[in-house]
PDB file of C-alpha atoms in Angstrom:
ATOM      1  CA  MET A   1      63.997 150.320 119.184  1.00 36.00           C
ATOM      2  CA  GLU A   2      65.617 146.892 119.069  1.00 47.00           C
ATOM      3  CA  ALA A   3      68.427 146.575 116.551  1.00 51.00           C
ATOM      4  CA  SER A   4      67.893 144.036 113.790  1.00 55.00           C
ATOM      5  CA  LYS A   5      69.605 140.748 114.427  1.00 85.00           C
ATOM      6  CA  LYS A   6      72.717 140.162 112.369  1.00 91.00           C
ATOM      7  CA  GLU A   7      72.878 136.735 110.770  1.00 96.00           C
ATOM      8  CA  PRO A   8      76.441 135.468 110.540  1.00 98.00           C
ATOM      9  CA  LEU A   9      77.898 133.987 107.385  1.00 98.00           C
ATOM     10  CA  ILE A  10      78.336 130.258 108.027  1.00 98.00           C
ATOM     11  CA  ILE A  11      81.502 128.833 106.488  1.00 98.00           C
ATOM     12  CA  THR A  12      82.314 125.133 106.599  1.00 98.00           C
ATOM     13  CA  ASP A  13      85.226 124.926 104.160  1.00 97.00           C
ATOM     14  CA  LYS A  14      88.680 125.911 105.414  1.00 97.00           C
ATOM     15  CA  GLU A  15      89.819 127.297 102.050  1.00 97.00           C
ATOM     16  CA  GLN A  16      86.723 129.481 101.881  1.00 98.00           C
ATOM     17  CA  MET A  17      87.378 130.623 105.451  1.00 98.00           C
ATOM     18  CA  ARG A  18      90.968 131.565 104.641  1.00 98.00           C
ATOM     19  CA  LYS A  19      89.860 133.392 101.466  1.00 98.00           C
ATOM     20  CA  TRP A  20      87.275 135.423 103.435  1.00 98.00           C
ATOM     21  CA  SER A  21      89.851 136.413 106.053  1.00 98.00           C
ATOM     22  CA  ARG A  22      92.447 137.452 103.491  1.00 98.00           C
ATOM     23  CA  THR A  23      89.867 139.488 101.584  1.00 98.00           C
ATOM     24  CA  MET A  24      88.842 141.310 104.754  1.00 98.00           C
ATOM     25  CA  ARG A  25      92.433 141.924 105.808  1.00 97.00           C
ATOM     26  CA  SER A  26      93.242 143.325 102.348  1.00 98.00           C
ATOM     27  CA  GLN A  27      90.543 145.903 103.039  1.00 98.00           C
ATOM     28  CA  GLY A  28      92.298 146.922 106.256  1.00 98.00           C
ATOM     29  CA  LYS A  29      89.883 145.113 108.576  1.00 98.00           C
ATOM     30  CA  SER A  30      91.091 143.460 111.783  1.00 98.00           C
ATOM     31  CA  ILE A  31      89.722 140.034 112.742  1.00 98.00           C
ATOM     32  CA  GLY A  32      88.985 138.557 116.148  1.00 98.00           C
ATOM     33  CA  LEU A  33      88.582 134.802 116.694  1.00 99.00           C
ATOM     34  CA  VAL A  34      86.657 133.092 119.482  1.00 98.00           C
ATOM     35  CA  PRO A  35      87.428 129.340 119.350  1.00 98.00           C
ATOM     36  CA  THR A  36      84.635 127.184 120.836  1.00 98.00           C
ATOM     37  CA  MET A  37      83.323 123.637 120.759  1.00 97.00           C
ATOM     38  CA  GLY A  38      79.748 124.876 120.595  1.00 97.00           C
ATOM     39  CA  TYR A  39      76.798 124.435 122.962  1.00 97.00           C
ATOM     40  CA  LEU A  40      77.297 128.092 123.747  1.00 97.00           C
ATOM     41  CA  HIS A  41      76.414 129.730 127.058  1.00 96.00           C
ATOM     42  CA  GLN A  42      76.799 133.244 128.440  1.00 97.00           C
ATOM     43  CA  GLY A  43      80.461 132.574 129.180  1.00 97.00           C
ATOM     44  CA  HIS A  44      81.081 132.133 125.469  1.00 98.00           C
ATOM     45  CA  ILE A  45      79.003 135.219 124.702  1.00 98.00           C
ATOM     46  CA  SER A  46      81.231 137.236 127.040  1.00 98.00           C
ATOM     47  CA  LEU A  47      84.219 136.158 124.904  1.00 98.00           C
ATOM     48  CA  VAL A  48      82.395 137.321 121.789  1.00 98.00           C
ATOM     49  CA  ASN A  49      81.612 140.682 123.402  1.00 98.00           C
ATOM     50  CA  GLU A  50      85.300 141.097 124.237  1.00 98.00           C
ATOM     51  CA  ALA A  51      86.305 140.320 120.654  1.00 98.00           C
ATOM     52  CA  LEU A  52      83.793 142.859 119.362  1.00 98.00           C
ATOM     53  CA  LYS A  53      85.542 145.574 121.384  1.00 98.00           C
ATOM     54  CA  LEU A  54      88.953 144.765 119.958  1.00 98.00           C
ATOM     55  CA  THR A  55      88.541 144.153 116.224  1.00 98.00           C
ATOM     56  CA  ASN A  56      86.469 145.212 113.228  1.00 98.00           C
ATOM     57  CA  LEU A  57      85.212 141.711 112.461  1.00 98.00           C
ATOM     58  CA  THR A  58      84.515 138.672 114.618  1.00 98.00           C
ATOM     59  CA  VAL A  59      84.717 134.971 113.772  1.00 98.00           C
ATOM     60  CA  VAL A  60      83.392 132.284 116.111  1.00 98.00           C
ATOM     61  CA  SER A  61      84.603 128.760 115.396  1.00 98.00           C
ATOM     62  CA  ILE A  62      82.413 125.841 116.447  1.00 98.00           C
ATOM     63  CA  TYR A  63      84.262 122.558 116.253  1.00 98.00           C
ATOM     64  CA  VAL A  64      84.407 119.588 118.617  1.00 97.00           C
ATOM     65  CA  ASN A  65      88.022 118.550 118.252  1.00 96.00           C
ATOM     66  CA  PRO A  66      88.653 114.774 118.377  1.00 94.00           C
ATOM     67  CA  GLY A  67      92.371 115.378 118.835  1.00 93.00           C
ATOM     68  CA  GLN A  68      91.918 116.516 122.440  1.00 95.00           C
ATOM     69  CA  PHE A  69      89.756 113.618 123.615  1.00 94.00           C
ATOM     70  CA  ALA A  70      91.176 110.316 124.814  1.00 92.00           C
ATOM     71  CA  PRO A  71      89.263 107.173 123.835  1.00 91.00           C
ATOM     72  CA  SER A  72      87.849 106.878 127.377  1.00 89.00           C
ATOM     73  CA  GLU A  73      86.505 110.447 127.420  1.00 92.00           C
ATOM     74  CA  ASP A  74      83.211 112.058 126.417  1.00 88.00           C
ATOM     75  CA  LEU A  75      83.653 112.931 122.728  1.00 92.00           C
ATOM     76  CA  SER A  76      80.503 111.062 121.665  1.00 90.00           C
ATOM     77  CA  THR A  77      78.357 112.651 124.391  1.00 91.00           C
ATOM     78  CA  TYR A  78      79.684 116.205 124.229  1.00 93.00           C
ATOM     79  CA  PRO A  79      76.536 118.368 123.972  1.00 94.00           C
ATOM     80  CA  SER A  80      75.695 120.212 120.748  1.00 95.00           C
ATOM     81  CA  ASP A  81      72.962 122.561 119.534  1.00 97.00           C
ATOM     82  CA  PHE A  82      74.178 124.339 116.412  1.00 98.00           C
ATOM     83  CA  HIS A  83      70.895 126.107 115.638  1.00 97.00           C
ATOM     84  CA  GLY A  84      70.662 127.244 119.240  1.00 98.00           C
ATOM     85  CA  ASP A  85      74.246 128.502 119.018  1.00 98.00           C
ATOM     86  CA  ILE A  86      73.437 130.592 115.932  1.00 98.00           C
ATOM     87  CA  SER A  87      70.381 132.032 117.663  1.00 97.00           C
ATOM     88  CA  LYS A  88      72.464 133.048 120.682  1.00 97.00           C
ATOM     89  CA  LEU A  89      75.112 134.641 118.478  1.00 98.00           C
ATOM     90  CA  MET A  90      72.446 136.589 116.569  1.00 97.00           C
ATOM     91  CA  SER A  91      71.251 138.060 119.855  1.00 96.00           C
ATOM     92  CA  VAL A  92      74.653 139.635 120.540  1.00 97.00           C
ATOM     93  CA  PRO A  93      74.564 143.420 120.000  1.00 95.00           C
ATOM     94  CA  GLY A  94      76.820 144.189 117.061  1.00 94.00           C
ATOM     95  CA  GLY A  95      76.644 140.625 115.875  1.00 94.00           C
ATOM     96  CA  VAL A  96      79.147 138.044 114.698  1.00 98.00           C
ATOM     97  CA  ASP A  97      80.399 138.187 111.119  1.00 98.00           C
ATOM     98  CA  VAL A  98      81.315 134.542 110.509  1.00 98.00           C
ATOM     99  CA  VAL A  99      80.689 131.212 112.165  1.00 98.00           C
ATOM    100  CA  PHE A 100      83.357 128.776 111.045  1.00 98.00           C
ATOM    101  CA  HIS A 101      81.829 125.326 111.449  1.00 98.00           C
ATOM    102  CA  PRO A 102      84.012 122.750 109.680  1.00 97.00           C
ATOM    103  CA  HIS A 103      82.845 119.170 109.544  1.00 95.00           C
ATOM    104  CA  ASN A 104      86.321 117.714 109.956  1.00 94.00           C
ATOM    105  CA  LEU A 105      89.565 119.690 110.164  1.00 96.00           C
ATOM    106  CA  TYR A 106      91.560 116.485 109.754  1.00 94.00           C
ATOM    107  CA  ASP A 107      89.986 115.270 106.513  1.00 87.00           C
ATOM    108  CA  TYR A 108      92.924 115.291 104.106  1.00 83.00           C
ATOM    109  CA  GLU A 109      91.665 114.517 100.630  1.00 71.00           C
ATOM    110  CA  ASN A 110      94.876 112.874  99.443  1.00 55.00           C
ATOM    111  CA  ASP A 111      95.105 110.477 102.367  1.00 48.00           C
ATOM    112  CA  THR A 112      93.581 107.301 101.003  1.00 42.00           C
ATOM    113  CA  LYS A 113      94.162 105.405 104.237  1.00 47.00           C
ATOM    114  CA  ARG A 114      91.711 107.386 106.336  1.00 43.00           C
ATOM    115  CA  ASN A 115      88.562 105.704 107.572  1.00 43.00           C
ATOM    116  CA  LYS A 116      85.832 107.386 105.523  1.00 41.00           C
ATOM    117  CA  ASN A 117      83.094 105.788 107.632  1.00 40.00           C
ATOM    118  CA  ASP A 118      84.301 107.370 110.867  1.00 43.00           C
ATOM    119  CA  LYS A 119      81.597 109.443 112.558  1.00 39.00           C
ATOM    120  CA  GLY A 120      83.708 110.878 115.335  1.00 45.00           C
ATOM    121  CA  ALA A 121      83.123 107.964 117.693  1.00 47.00           C
ATOM    122  CA  CYS A 122      86.092 106.624 119.548  1.00 54.00           C
ATOM    123  CA  LYS A 123      87.036 103.240 120.954  1.00 49.00           C
ATOM    124  CA  ASN A 124      88.649 102.756 124.329  1.00 48.00           C
ATOM    125  CA  LEU A 125      92.236 101.562 123.892  1.00 43.00           C
ATOM    126  CA  GLU A 126      93.159 101.644 127.572  1.00 43.00           C
ATOM    127  CA  GLY A 127      95.503  98.873 128.533  1.00 44.00           C
ATOM    128  CA  GLN A 128      97.062  98.597 125.083  1.00 44.00           C
ATOM    129  CA  GLY A 129     100.150 100.531 126.164  1.00 49.00           C
ATOM    130  CA  GLU A 130      99.747 103.557 123.912  1.00 61.00           C
ATOM    131  CA  VAL A 131      98.374 106.971 124.776  1.00 67.00           C
ATOM    132  CA  VAL A 132      96.321 108.085 121.789  1.00 86.00           C
ATOM    133  CA  SER A 133      93.481 110.466 121.026  1.00 92.00           C
ATOM    134  CA  CYS A 134      90.224 109.771 119.236  1.00 91.00           C
ATOM    135  CA  LEU A 135      91.794 111.309 116.144  1.00 89.00           C
ATOM    136  CA  GLU A 136      94.452 108.613 115.876  1.00 83.00           C
ATOM    137  CA  GLU A 137      91.911 105.891 116.502  1.00 77.00           C
ATOM    138  CA  SER A 138      89.777 107.261 113.650  1.00 77.00           C
ATOM    139  CA  GLY A 139      92.463 106.476 111.071  1.00 76.00           C
ATOM    140  CA  MET A 140      92.604 109.986 109.583  1.00 78.00           C
ATOM    141  CA  GLY A 141      96.357 109.843 109.028  1.00 84.00           C
ATOM    142  CA  HIS A 142      97.143 113.043 110.933  1.00 90.00           C
ATOM    143  CA  GLU A 143     100.596 112.806 112.528  1.00 91.00           C
ATOM    144  CA  THR A 144     101.770 116.355 113.305  1.00 95.00           C
ATOM    145  CA  TRP A 145     101.287 117.708 116.824  1.00 96.00           C
ATOM    146  CA  VAL A 146     102.062 120.973 118.580  1.00 97.00           C
ATOM    147  CA  ARG A 147     103.260 120.659 122.188  1.00 97.00           C
ATOM    148  CA  VAL A 148     103.924 123.264 124.840  1.00 98.00           C
ATOM    149  CA  GLU A 149     106.022 120.838 126.788  1.00 96.00           C
ATOM    150  CA  LYS A 150     106.276 122.253 130.297  1.00 96.00           C
ATOM    151  CA  LEU A 151     102.949 124.042 130.645  1.00 97.00           C
ATOM    152  CA  GLU A 152     101.001 121.000 129.459  1.00 97.00           C
ATOM    153  CA  ASN A 153     102.369 118.625 132.083  1.00 95.00           C
ATOM    154  CA  GLY A 154     100.611 119.557 135.318  1.00 95.00           C
ATOM    155  CA  LEU A 155      97.021 120.252 136.376  1.00 98.00           C
ATOM    156  CA  CYS A 156      94.659 118.865 133.690  1.00 97.00           C
ATOM    157  CA  GLY A 157      97.620 117.395 131.817  1.00 96.00           C
ATOM    158  CA  LYS A 158      98.224 114.787 134.508  1.00 95.00           C
ATOM    159  CA  SER A 159      94.930 112.969 134.034  1.00 94.00           C
ATOM    160  CA  ARG A 160      94.375 113.989 130.395  1.00 95.00           C
ATOM    161  CA  PRO A 161      97.745 113.316 128.731  1.00 93.00           C
ATOM    162  CA  VAL A 162      96.563 113.906 125.134  1.00 93.00           C
ATOM    163  CA  PHE A 163      94.401 116.930 125.889  1.00 96.00           C
ATOM    164  CA  PHE A 164      96.736 119.900 125.527  1.00 97.00           C
ATOM    165  CA  ARG A 165      98.597 118.373 122.612  1.00 96.00           C
ATOM    166  CA  GLY A 166      95.227 118.241 120.872  1.00 97.00           C
ATOM    167  CA  VAL A 167      94.247 121.749 121.964  1.00 98.00           C
ATOM    168  CA  ALA A 168      97.519 123.345 120.846  1.00 98.00           C
ATOM    169  CA  THR A 169      97.322 121.558 117.500  1.00 98.00           C
ATOM    170  CA  VAL A 170      93.723 122.495 116.681  1.00 98.00           C
ATOM    171  CA  VAL A 171      94.276 126.092 117.819  1.00 98.00           C
ATOM    172  CA  THR A 172      97.295 126.259 115.521  1.00 98.00           C
ATOM    173  CA  LYS A 173      95.173 124.948 112.669  1.00 98.00           C
ATOM    174  CA  LEU A 174      92.458 127.524 113.406  1.00 98.00           C
ATOM    175  CA  PHE A 175      95.041 130.305 113.528  1.00 98.00           C
ATOM    176  CA  ASN A 176      96.448 129.202 110.175  1.00 98.00           C
ATOM    177  CA  ILE A 177      92.987 129.037 108.597  1.00 98.00           C
ATOM    178  CA  VAL A 178      91.295 132.116 110.086  1.00 98.00           C
ATOM    179  CA  GLU A 179      94.468 134.243 110.360  1.00 98.00           C
ATOM    180  CA  PRO A 180      93.084 136.440 113.160  1.00 98.00           C
ATOM    181  CA  ASP A 181      94.692 139.491 114.741  1.00 98.00           C
ATOM    182  CA  VAL A 182      93.219 138.657 118.160  1.00 98.00           C
ATOM    183  CA  ALA A 183      91.995 135.420 119.753  1.00 99.00           C
ATOM    184  CA  VAL A 184      89.894 135.381 122.927  1.00 98.00           C
ATOM    185  CA  PHE A 185      89.980 132.578 125.492  1.00 98.00           C
ATOM    186  CA  GLY A 186      88.194 132.212 128.826  1.00 98.00           C
ATOM    187  CA  LYS A 187      90.209 132.016 132.024  1.00 98.00           C
ATOM    188  CA  LYS A 188      88.030 129.172 133.298  1.00 98.00           C
ATOM    189  CA  ASP A 189      90.291 127.005 131.158  1.00 98.00           C
ATOM    190  CA  TYR A 190      93.288 128.719 132.741  1.00 98.00           C
ATOM    191  CA  GLN A 191      95.930 126.254 131.622  1.00 98.00           C
ATOM    192  CA  GLN A 192      94.575 126.291 128.078  1.00 98.00           C
ATOM    193  CA  TRP A 193      94.748 130.107 127.991  1.00 98.00           C
ATOM    194  CA  ARG A 194      98.345 130.125 129.233  1.00 98.00           C
ATOM    195  CA  ILE A 195      99.311 127.417 126.741  1.00 98.00           C
ATOM    196  CA  ALA A 196      97.847 129.457 123.885  1.00 98.00           C
ATOM    197  CA  GLN A 197      99.816 132.499 125.059  1.00 98.00           C
ATOM    198  CA  ARG A 198     103.074 130.557 125.269  1.00 98.00           C
ATOM    199  CA  MET A 199     102.561 128.850 121.925  1.00 98.00           C
ATOM    200  CA  VAL A 200     101.929 132.180 120.193  1.00 98.00           C
ATOM    201  CA  ARG A 201     105.031 133.655 121.806  1.00 98.00           C
ATOM    202  CA  ASP A 202     107.285 130.713 121.030  1.00 98.00           C
ATOM    203  CA  LEU A 203     106.128 130.201 117.427  1.00 98.00           C
ATOM    204  CA  ASP A 204     105.949 133.918 116.527  1.00 98.00           C
ATOM    205  CA  PHE A 205     102.284 134.022 115.640  1.00 98.00           C
ATOM    206  CA  SER A 206     101.265 137.617 115.031  1.00 98.00           C
ATOM    207  CA  ILE A 207      98.183 137.172 117.194  1.00 98.00           C
ATOM    208  CA  ARG A 208      97.230 138.834 120.463  1.00 98.00           C
ATOM    209  CA  ILE A 209      95.831 136.369 123.011  1.00 98.00           C
ATOM    210  CA  ILE A 210      93.211 137.752 125.387  1.00 98.00           C
ATOM    211  CA  GLY A 211      91.989 136.014 128.556  1.00 98.00           C
ATOM    212  CA  THR A 212      88.578 136.975 129.944  1.00 98.00           C
ATOM    213  CA  GLU A 213      87.319 136.479 133.473  1.00 97.00           C
ATOM    214  CA  ILE A 214      85.233 133.456 134.478  1.00 98.00           C
ATOM    215  CA  LEU A 215      81.502 133.951 134.109  1.00 97.00           C
ATOM    216  CA  ARG A 216      79.367 132.282 136.767  1.00 97.00           C
ATOM    217  CA  ASP A 217      75.718 131.431 137.138  1.00 97.00           C
ATOM    218  CA  ASN A 218      73.835 133.197 139.925  1.00 96.00           C
ATOM    219  CA  ASP A 219      74.592 130.328 142.316  1.00 96.00           C
ATOM    220  CA  GLY A 220      78.343 130.710 141.715  1.00 97.00           C
ATOM    221  CA  LEU A 221      78.946 127.664 139.500  1.00 98.00           C
ATOM    222  CA  ALA A 222      81.397 128.429 136.694  1.00 98.00           C
ATOM    223  CA  MET A 223      79.583 128.279 133.361  1.00 97.00           C
ATOM    224  CA  SER A 224      80.431 125.200 131.317  1.00 97.00           C
ATOM    225  CA  SER A 225      78.803 123.316 128.455  1.00 95.00           C
ATOM    226  CA  ARG A 226      79.127 120.153 130.535  1.00 95.00           C
ATOM    227  CA  ASN A 227      76.949 121.572 133.353  1.00 97.00           C
ATOM    228  CA  VAL A 228      73.909 120.362 131.410  1.00 96.00           C
ATOM    229  CA  HIS A 229      74.839 116.796 132.418  1.00 96.00           C
ATOM    230  CA  LEU A 230      74.635 117.556 136.166  1.00 98.00           C
ATOM    231  CA  SER A 231      71.550 116.475 138.080  1.00 98.00           C
ATOM    232  CA  ALA A 232      69.976 119.097 140.350  1.00 97.00           C
ATOM    233  CA  GLU A 233      71.544 117.398 143.376  1.00 98.00           C
ATOM    234  CA  GLU A 234      74.978 117.140 141.757  1.00 98.00           C
ATOM    235  CA  ARG A 235      74.816 120.783 140.797  1.00 98.00           C
ATOM    236  CA  ARG A 236      73.970 121.784 144.356  1.00 98.00           C
ATOM    237  CA  LYS A 237      76.915 119.766 145.670  1.00 98.00           C
ATOM    238  CA  ALA A 238      79.238 121.172 143.008  1.00 98.00           C
ATOM    239  CA  LEU A 239      78.770 124.662 144.445  1.00 98.00           C
ATOM    240  CA  SER A 240      81.301 123.551 147.065  1.00 98.00           C
ATOM    241  CA  ILE A 241      84.007 124.214 144.458  1.00 98.00           C
ATOM    242  CA  SER A 242      83.485 127.950 144.020  1.00 98.00           C
ATOM    243  CA  ARG A 243      82.629 128.470 147.675  1.00 98.00           C
ATOM    244  CA  SER A 244      85.776 126.767 148.922  1.00 98.00           C
ATOM    245  CA  LEU A 245      87.947 128.611 146.385  1.00 98.00           C
ATOM    246  CA  LEU A 246      86.530 131.928 147.576  1.00 98.00           C
ATOM    247  CA  GLY A 247      87.238 130.844 151.149  1.00 98.00           C
ATOM    248  CA  ALA A 248      90.834 129.995 150.268  1.00 98.00           C
ATOM    249  CA  LYS A 249      91.341 133.365 148.597  1.00 98.00           C
ATOM    250  CA  SER A 250      89.929 135.163 151.622  1.00 98.00           C
ATOM    251  CA  SER A 251      92.201 133.181 153.940  1.00 98.00           C
ATOM    252  CA  ALA A 252      95.243 134.022 151.819  1.00 98.00           C
ATOM    253  CA  GLU A 253      94.366 137.700 151.825  1.00 98.00           C
ATOM    254  CA  ASN A 254      94.160 137.513 155.617  1.00 98.00           C
ATOM    255  CA  GLY A 255      97.691 136.183 155.873  1.00 98.00           C
ATOM    256  CA  HIS A 256      97.233 132.414 155.649  1.00 98.00           C
ATOM    257  CA  ILE A 257      99.681 131.769 152.817  1.00 98.00           C
ATOM    258  CA  ASN A 258     100.640 128.131 153.436  1.00 98.00           C
ATOM    259  CA  CYS A 259      99.524 126.368 150.269  1.00 98.00           C
ATOM    260  CA  ARG A 260      99.245 122.917 151.811  1.00 98.00           C
ATOM    261  CA  GLU A 261      96.769 124.191 154.393  1.00 98.00           C
ATOM    262  CA  LEU A 262      94.761 126.069 151.770  1.00 98.00           C
ATOM    263  CA  ARG A 263      94.686 123.036 149.479  1.00 98.00           C
ATOM    264  CA  ASP A 264      93.622 120.745 152.301  1.00 98.00           C
ATOM    265  CA  SER A 265      90.718 123.009 153.207  1.00 98.00           C
ATOM    266  CA  VAL A 266      89.392 123.024 149.634  1.00 98.00           C
ATOM    267  CA  ILE A 267      89.908 119.287 149.145  1.00 98.00           C
ATOM    268  CA  GLN A 268      88.068 118.579 152.387  1.00 98.00           C
ATOM    269  CA  ALA A 269      85.131 120.854 151.511  1.00 98.00           C
ATOM    270  CA  VAL A 270      84.676 119.431 148.002  1.00 98.00           C
ATOM    271  CA  SER A 271      85.138 115.831 149.144  1.00 98.00           C
ATOM    272  CA  GLU A 272      82.637 116.223 151.964  1.00 98.00           C
ATOM    273  CA  ALA A 273      80.134 117.562 149.449  1.00 98.00           C
ATOM    274  CA  GLY A 274      80.491 114.355 147.435  1.00 98.00           C
ATOM    275  CA  GLY A 275      83.069 115.435 144.888  1.00 98.00           C
ATOM    276  CA  ARG A 276      85.921 113.234 143.692  1.00 98.00           C
ATOM    277  CA  ILE A 277      89.076 115.333 143.411  1.00 98.00           C
ATOM    278  CA  ASP A 278      91.188 115.073 140.272  1.00 98.00           C
ATOM    279  CA  TYR A 279      93.592 117.782 141.423  1.00 98.00           C
ATOM    280  CA  ALA A 280      93.694 120.910 143.581  1.00 98.00           C
ATOM    281  CA  GLU A 281      96.853 122.954 143.075  1.00 98.00           C
ATOM    282  CA  ILE A 282      98.108 126.444 143.821  1.00 98.00           C
ATOM    283  CA  VAL A 283     100.482 127.449 141.048  1.00 98.00           C
ATOM    284  CA  ASP A 284     102.332 130.471 139.731  1.00 98.00           C
ATOM    285  CA  GLN A 285     100.137 132.345 137.265  1.00 98.00           C
ATOM    286  CA  GLU A 286     102.781 132.355 134.532  1.00 97.00           C
ATOM    287  CA  SER A 287     104.772 129.139 134.893  1.00 98.00           C
ATOM    288  CA  LEU A 288     101.929 127.048 136.392  1.00 98.00           C
ATOM    289  CA  GLN A 289     104.512 125.556 138.764  1.00 98.00           C
ATOM    290  CA  ALA A 290     103.260 124.613 142.228  1.00 98.00           C
ATOM    291  CA  VAL A 291     104.262 126.879 145.095  1.00 98.00           C
ATOM    292  CA  GLU A 292     104.520 126.175 148.834  1.00 98.00           C
ATOM    293  CA  GLU A 293     103.757 129.676 150.087  1.00 98.00           C
ATOM    294  CA  ILE A 294     101.995 132.560 148.380  1.00 98.00           C
ATOM    295  CA  SER A 295     104.394 135.455 147.894  1.00 97.00           C
ATOM    296  CA  SER A 296     103.527 136.454 144.312  1.00 97.00           C
ATOM    297  CA  PRO A 297     100.476 136.147 142.012  1.00 98.00           C
ATOM    298  CA  VAL A 298      99.129 132.589 141.983  1.00 98.00           C
ATOM    299  CA  VAL A 299      96.059 130.800 140.742  1.00 98.00           C
ATOM    300  CA  PHE A 300      94.250 128.071 142.686  1.00 98.00           C
ATOM    301  CA  CYS A 301      93.096 125.490 140.122  1.00 98.00           C
ATOM    302  CA  ILE A 302      90.825 122.544 140.794  1.00 98.00           C
ATOM    303  CA  ALA A 303      89.198 119.717 138.879  1.00 98.00           C
ATOM    304  CA  ALA A 304      86.645 117.443 140.498  1.00 98.00           C
ATOM    305  CA  TRP A 305      84.061 114.887 139.470  1.00 98.00           C
ATOM    306  CA  PHE A 306      80.426 115.095 140.504  1.00 98.00           C
ATOM    307  CA  GLY A 307      78.665 112.027 139.215  1.00 97.00           C
ATOM    308  CA  LYS A 308      79.921 111.499 135.655  1.00 96.00           C
ATOM    309  CA  VAL A 309      80.764 115.164 135.102  1.00 97.00           C
ATOM    310  CA  ARG A 310      84.272 116.537 135.475  1.00 97.00           C
ATOM    311  CA  LEU A 311      84.256 120.210 136.439  1.00 98.00           C
ATOM    312  CA  ILE A 312      87.151 122.645 136.479  1.00 98.00           C
ATOM    313  CA  ASP A 313      87.399 125.998 138.201  1.00 98.00           C
ATOM    314  CA  ASN A 314      90.023 128.417 139.473  1.00 98.00           C
ATOM    315  CA  ILE A 315      90.563 131.667 141.277  1.00 98.00           C
ATOM    316  CA  GLU A 316      93.448 134.109 140.975  1.00 98.00           C
ATOM    317  CA  ILE A 317      95.084 135.285 144.190  1.00 98.00           C
ATOM    318  CA  ASN A 318      97.155 138.422 143.724  1.00 97.00           C
ATOM    319  CA  LEU A 319      99.243 139.147 146.807  1.00 92.00           C
TER     320      LEU A 319
END
């Protein structure tokens, strides 16, 4: 007999969210948080399932954060399907307790200078000499940022200089509002997961950060909300990413530990398939510093463009 679907409480107000969490904690309940930007897929559901194992109650946040998008990036076209997201969460055995879906986490009522007509769109300020996010362009008045200074610099941080500042800040805000005991992140966003771990350690958050393994479609492509923007041909070509990463891992396990040679093989395979490489780096799993030879646990991280879609993927190599 199929269990009845559990409908989550939908909370949009941050004070109401904090009140709910504190009430539950006063009753001795533990809370798990799964931060998302919505347009959920099975990768997100795997994070929810992990949270359900670890805590009494589960909160899923759905919020597209303008603070992590540069003006030239895809904030306005990031896919969304809130009703579809709720339906998917209701299908999870055990169910989600709360969906925290704030309209704007940066809407400060006492800030009279903010642009009240802003709809989340973002102008392109490239060439004006200042690196800003869509949040600053919107005129909200927010000026406090959390930075994990070393971990944010490489990999995705090179081409997206405002990204991890925005991620660390919004995750901090979510932690302060939801007050979870556990937060679950996917290892597909490997650098983001490590940054969350380091931030929690350095700032003494009493939160356990969990990283879950990458979930892939049957063809091997890492699940991502942005995959919906790939044409069938682009998707087929993008399979070169996971295939070449698997090849590099196999080579390393067979004694080929020169990182330059491994990187070159992946770059060649993805480029020949029509991808435009953003980066391909083999880095230490903890420090995210590049290594020349594999002699300890590393992760091979890659970002590449297929058409107008930027895809990221990685594979851990534990030698």
